[in-house]
Amino acid sequence: MLDCQTMIETARRRNCGITVSFCQLEKPCFVLADRTRVKQILINLLSNAIKYNHAGGAVVVECSASSSERIRISVKDTGPGLSTDKLAQLFQPFNRLGQEAGGEEGTGIGLVMNQATWLN
């Protein structure tokens, strides 16, 4: 989480004063997983939360133990969200959900790669 927080700081500064807050855990948590892939997924989610937010918006990363052997990490933002139609298309490769003409860069494969990583 600390690595992701440092990496995302530059993107946050570029995007109109969006605040990003990370959870503060009472005690350290460790995840038995591929460190690079977990960071890749978190960075993708954080980047999207910043990129598709609004000026002065917020991104909140929350962590909670869902059991003694599992931790849940949630990334929430104050962006406009997606309609039901767009949600149904969310994991289609190269589908940027109408953002192609917008000023934000992207290919439309980040969430697809995240999904594939978690399923494998």
PDB file of C-alpha atoms in Angstrom:
ATOM      1  CA  MET A   1       0.000   0.000   0.000  1.00  0.00           C
ATOM      2  CA  LEU A   2       2.809   2.394   0.843  1.00  0.00           C
ATOM      3  CA  ASP A   3       4.444   1.765  -2.539  1.00  0.00           C
ATOM      4  CA  CYS A   4       1.138   2.480  -4.300  1.00  0.00           C
ATOM      5  CA  GLN A   5       0.575   5.615  -2.262  1.00  0.00           C
ATOM      6  CA  THR A   6       3.965   6.977  -3.318  1.00  0.00           C
ATOM      7  CA  MET A   7       3.492   6.017  -6.963  1.00  0.00           C
ATOM      8  CA  ILE A   8       0.036   7.600  -7.242  1.00  0.00           C
ATOM      9  CA  GLU A   9       1.076  10.934  -5.696  1.00  0.00           C
ATOM     10  CA  THR A  10       2.238  12.407  -9.033  1.00  0.00           C
ATOM     11  CA  ALA A  11      -1.037  11.554 -10.777  1.00  0.00           C
ATOM     12  CA  ARG A  12      -2.983  13.041  -7.891  1.00  0.00           C
ATOM     13  CA  ARG A  13      -1.093  16.336  -8.103  1.00  0.00           C
ATOM     14  CA  ARG A  14      -1.778  16.625 -11.850  1.00  0.00           C
ATOM     15  CA  ASN A  15      -5.540  16.223 -11.457  1.00  0.00           C
ATOM     16  CA  CYS A  16      -7.091  19.381 -10.012  1.00  0.00           C
ATOM     17  CA  GLY A  17      -6.627  18.931  -6.293  1.00  0.00           C
ATOM     18  CA  ILE A  18      -8.098  15.467  -5.868  1.00  0.00           C
ATOM     19  CA  THR A  19      -7.466  14.197  -2.358  1.00  0.00           C
ATOM     20  CA  VAL A  20      -6.385  10.607  -1.872  1.00  0.00           C
ATOM     21  CA  SER A  21      -6.554   9.043   1.581  1.00  0.00           C
ATOM     22  CA  PHE A  22      -5.283   5.610   2.535  1.00  0.00           C
ATOM     23  CA  CYS A  23      -6.526   3.581   5.475  1.00  0.00           C
ATOM     24  CA  GLN A  24      -4.464   3.450   8.616  1.00  0.00           C
ATOM     25  CA  LEU A  25      -4.443  -0.071   9.987  1.00  0.00           C
ATOM     26  CA  GLU A  26      -4.172  -0.771  13.706  1.00  0.00           C
ATOM     27  CA  LYS A  27      -1.592  -3.456  13.036  1.00  0.00           C
ATOM     28  CA  PRO A  28       0.352  -4.409   9.901  1.00  0.00           C
ATOM     29  CA  CYS A  29      -1.282  -6.811   7.462  1.00  0.00           C
ATOM     30  CA  PHE A  30       0.624  -9.000   5.073  1.00  0.00           C
ATOM     31  CA  VAL A  31      -0.777 -10.627   1.954  1.00  0.00           C
ATOM     32  CA  LEU A  32       0.544 -13.856   0.504  1.00  0.00           C
ATOM     33  CA  ALA A  33       0.353 -12.929  -3.171  1.00  0.00           C
ATOM     34  CA  ASP A  34       2.408 -11.809  -6.136  1.00  0.00           C
ATOM     35  CA  ARG A  35       3.571  -8.366  -4.964  1.00  0.00           C
ATOM     36  CA  THR A  36       3.951  -6.968  -8.487  1.00  0.00           C
ATOM     37  CA  ARG A  37       0.470  -8.035  -9.578  1.00  0.00           C
ATOM     38  CA  VAL A  38      -1.215  -6.704  -6.441  1.00  0.00           C
ATOM     39  CA  LYS A  39       0.543  -3.358  -6.912  1.00  0.00           C
ATOM     40  CA  GLN A  40      -0.415  -3.341 -10.609  1.00  0.00           C
ATOM     41  CA  ILE A  41      -4.080  -3.866  -9.753  1.00  0.00           C
ATOM     42  CA  LEU A  42      -4.117  -1.226  -7.031  1.00  0.00           C
ATOM     43  CA  ILE A  43      -2.333   1.328  -9.206  1.00  0.00           C
ATOM     44  CA  ASN A  44      -4.817   0.704 -12.026  1.00  0.00           C
ATOM     45  CA  LEU A  45      -7.806   1.152  -9.703  1.00  0.00           C
ATOM     46  CA  LEU A  46      -6.307   4.267  -8.110  1.00  0.00           C
ATOM     47  CA  SER A  47      -5.378   5.760 -11.483  1.00  0.00           C
ATOM     48  CA  ASN A  48      -8.927   5.262 -12.766  1.00  0.00           C
ATOM     49  CA  ALA A  49     -10.393   6.726  -9.574  1.00  0.00           C
ATOM     50  CA  ILE A  50      -8.276   9.849 -10.056  1.00  0.00           C
ATOM     51  CA  LYS A  51      -8.530  10.057 -13.837  1.00  0.00           C
ATOM     52  CA  TYR A  52     -12.335   9.846 -13.990  1.00  0.00           C
ATOM     53  CA  ASN A  53     -13.038  11.962 -10.914  1.00  0.00           C
ATOM     54  CA  HIS A  54     -13.870  15.678 -10.862  1.00  0.00           C
ATOM     55  CA  ALA A  55     -11.887  18.741  -9.750  1.00  0.00           C
ATOM     56  CA  GLY A  56     -11.671  18.806  -5.972  1.00  0.00           C
ATOM     57  CA  GLY A  57     -12.884  15.199  -5.738  1.00  0.00           C
ATOM     58  CA  ALA A  58     -11.735  12.493  -3.368  1.00  0.00           C
ATOM     59  CA  VAL A  59     -10.443   8.931  -3.480  1.00  0.00           C
ATOM     60  CA  VAL A  60     -10.541   6.759  -0.352  1.00  0.00           C
ATOM     61  CA  VAL A  61      -8.740   3.450   0.095  1.00  0.00           C
ATOM     62  CA  GLU A  62     -10.227   1.324   2.864  1.00  0.00           C
ATOM     63  CA  CYS A  63      -8.946  -1.947   4.305  1.00  0.00           C
ATOM     64  CA  SER A  64     -10.762  -4.372   6.527  1.00  0.00           C
ATOM     65  CA  ALA A  65     -10.240  -7.941   7.650  1.00  0.00           C
ATOM     66  CA  SER A  66     -13.105  -9.973   6.214  1.00  0.00           C
ATOM     67  CA  SER A  67     -11.880 -13.029   8.147  1.00  0.00           C
ATOM     68  CA  SER A  68      -8.742 -14.112   9.974  1.00  0.00           C
ATOM     69  CA  GLU A  69      -7.202 -15.087   6.622  1.00  0.00           C
ATOM     70  CA  ARG A  70      -8.597 -12.449   4.269  1.00  0.00           C
ATOM     71  CA  ILE A  71      -8.348  -8.707   3.854  1.00  0.00           C
ATOM     72  CA  ARG A  72     -10.650  -6.552   1.744  1.00  0.00           C
ATOM     73  CA  ILE A  73      -9.227  -3.496  -0.007  1.00  0.00           C
ATOM     74  CA  SER A  74     -11.780  -1.033  -1.389  1.00  0.00           C
ATOM     75  CA  VAL A  75     -11.096   1.955  -3.635  1.00  0.00           C
ATOM     76  CA  LYS A  76     -13.943   4.481  -3.580  1.00  0.00           C
ATOM     77  CA  ASP A  77     -14.147   7.824  -5.381  1.00  0.00           C
ATOM     78  CA  THR A  78     -16.462  10.775  -5.882  1.00  0.00           C
ATOM     79  CA  GLY A  79     -16.496  10.520  -9.683  1.00  0.00           C
ATOM     80  CA  PRO A  80     -19.752  10.445 -11.669  1.00  0.00           C
ATOM     81  CA  GLY A  81     -20.032   6.648 -11.711  1.00  0.00           C
ATOM     82  CA  LEU A  82     -21.439   4.526 -14.513  1.00  0.00           C
ATOM     83  CA  SER A  83     -24.931   3.890 -15.809  1.00  0.00           C
ATOM     84  CA  THR A  84     -26.343   0.358 -15.771  1.00  0.00           C
ATOM     85  CA  ASP A  85     -25.619   0.060 -19.520  1.00  0.00           C
ATOM     86  CA  LYS A  86     -21.992   1.040 -19.057  1.00  0.00           C
ATOM     87  CA  LEU A  87     -21.555  -1.273 -16.050  1.00  0.00           C
ATOM     88  CA  ALA A  88     -22.591  -4.200 -18.246  1.00  0.00           C
ATOM     89  CA  GLN A  89     -19.721  -3.299 -20.630  1.00  0.00           C
ATOM     90  CA  LEU A  90     -17.112  -2.624 -17.938  1.00  0.00           C
ATOM     91  CA  PHE A  91     -14.856  -5.641 -18.549  1.00  0.00           C
ATOM     92  CA  GLN A  92     -14.961  -5.635 -22.353  1.00  0.00           C
ATOM     93  CA  PRO A  93     -11.439  -5.258 -23.772  1.00  0.00           C
ATOM     94  CA  PHE A  94     -10.665  -1.896 -25.414  1.00  0.00           C
ATOM     95  CA  ASN A  95     -14.061  -0.459 -24.454  1.00  0.00           C
ATOM     96  CA  ARG A  96     -13.424   2.931 -22.845  1.00  0.00           C
ATOM     97  CA  LEU A  97     -17.141   3.413 -22.161  1.00  0.00           C
ATOM     98  CA  GLY A  98     -17.478   6.594 -24.192  1.00  0.00           C
ATOM     99  CA  GLN A  99     -14.296   8.224 -22.870  1.00  0.00           C
ATOM    100  CA  GLU A 100     -12.401   7.868 -26.157  1.00  0.00           C
ATOM    101  CA  ALA A 101     -12.959  11.522 -27.077  1.00  0.00           C
ATOM    102  CA  GLY A 102     -12.058  12.748 -23.583  1.00  0.00           C
ATOM    103  CA  GLY A 103      -8.716  14.218 -22.645  1.00  0.00           C
ATOM    104  CA  GLU A 104      -7.656  11.235 -20.553  1.00  0.00           C
ATOM    105  CA  GLU A 105      -5.277   8.675 -21.996  1.00  0.00           C
ATOM    106  CA  GLY A 106      -6.063   4.993 -21.869  1.00  0.00           C
ATOM    107  CA  THR A 107      -6.581   1.822 -23.870  1.00  0.00           C
ATOM    108  CA  GLY A 108      -9.555   0.255 -22.132  1.00  0.00           C
ATOM    109  CA  ILE A 109      -7.711  -2.864 -21.016  1.00  0.00           C
ATOM    110  CA  GLY A 110      -6.714  -2.023 -17.421  1.00  0.00           C
ATOM    111  CA  LEU A 111      -9.770  -3.455 -15.702  1.00  0.00           C
ATOM    112  CA  VAL A 112      -9.797  -6.436 -18.068  1.00  0.00           C
ATOM    113  CA  MET A 113      -6.208  -7.198 -17.035  1.00  0.00           C
ATOM    114  CA  ASN A 114      -7.129  -6.766 -13.370  1.00  0.00           C
ATOM    115  CA  GLN A 115      -9.995  -9.217 -13.733  1.00  0.00           C
ATOM    116  CA  ALA A 116      -7.779 -11.767 -15.524  1.00  0.00           C
ATOM    117  CA  THR A 117      -5.114 -11.437 -12.804  1.00  0.00           C
ATOM    118  CA  TRP A 118      -7.591 -12.156 -10.001  1.00  0.00           C
ATOM    119  CA  LEU A 119      -9.162 -15.079 -11.814  1.00  0.00           C
ATOM    120  CA  ASN A 120      -5.840 -16.806 -12.525  1.00  0.00           C
TER     121      ASN A 120
END
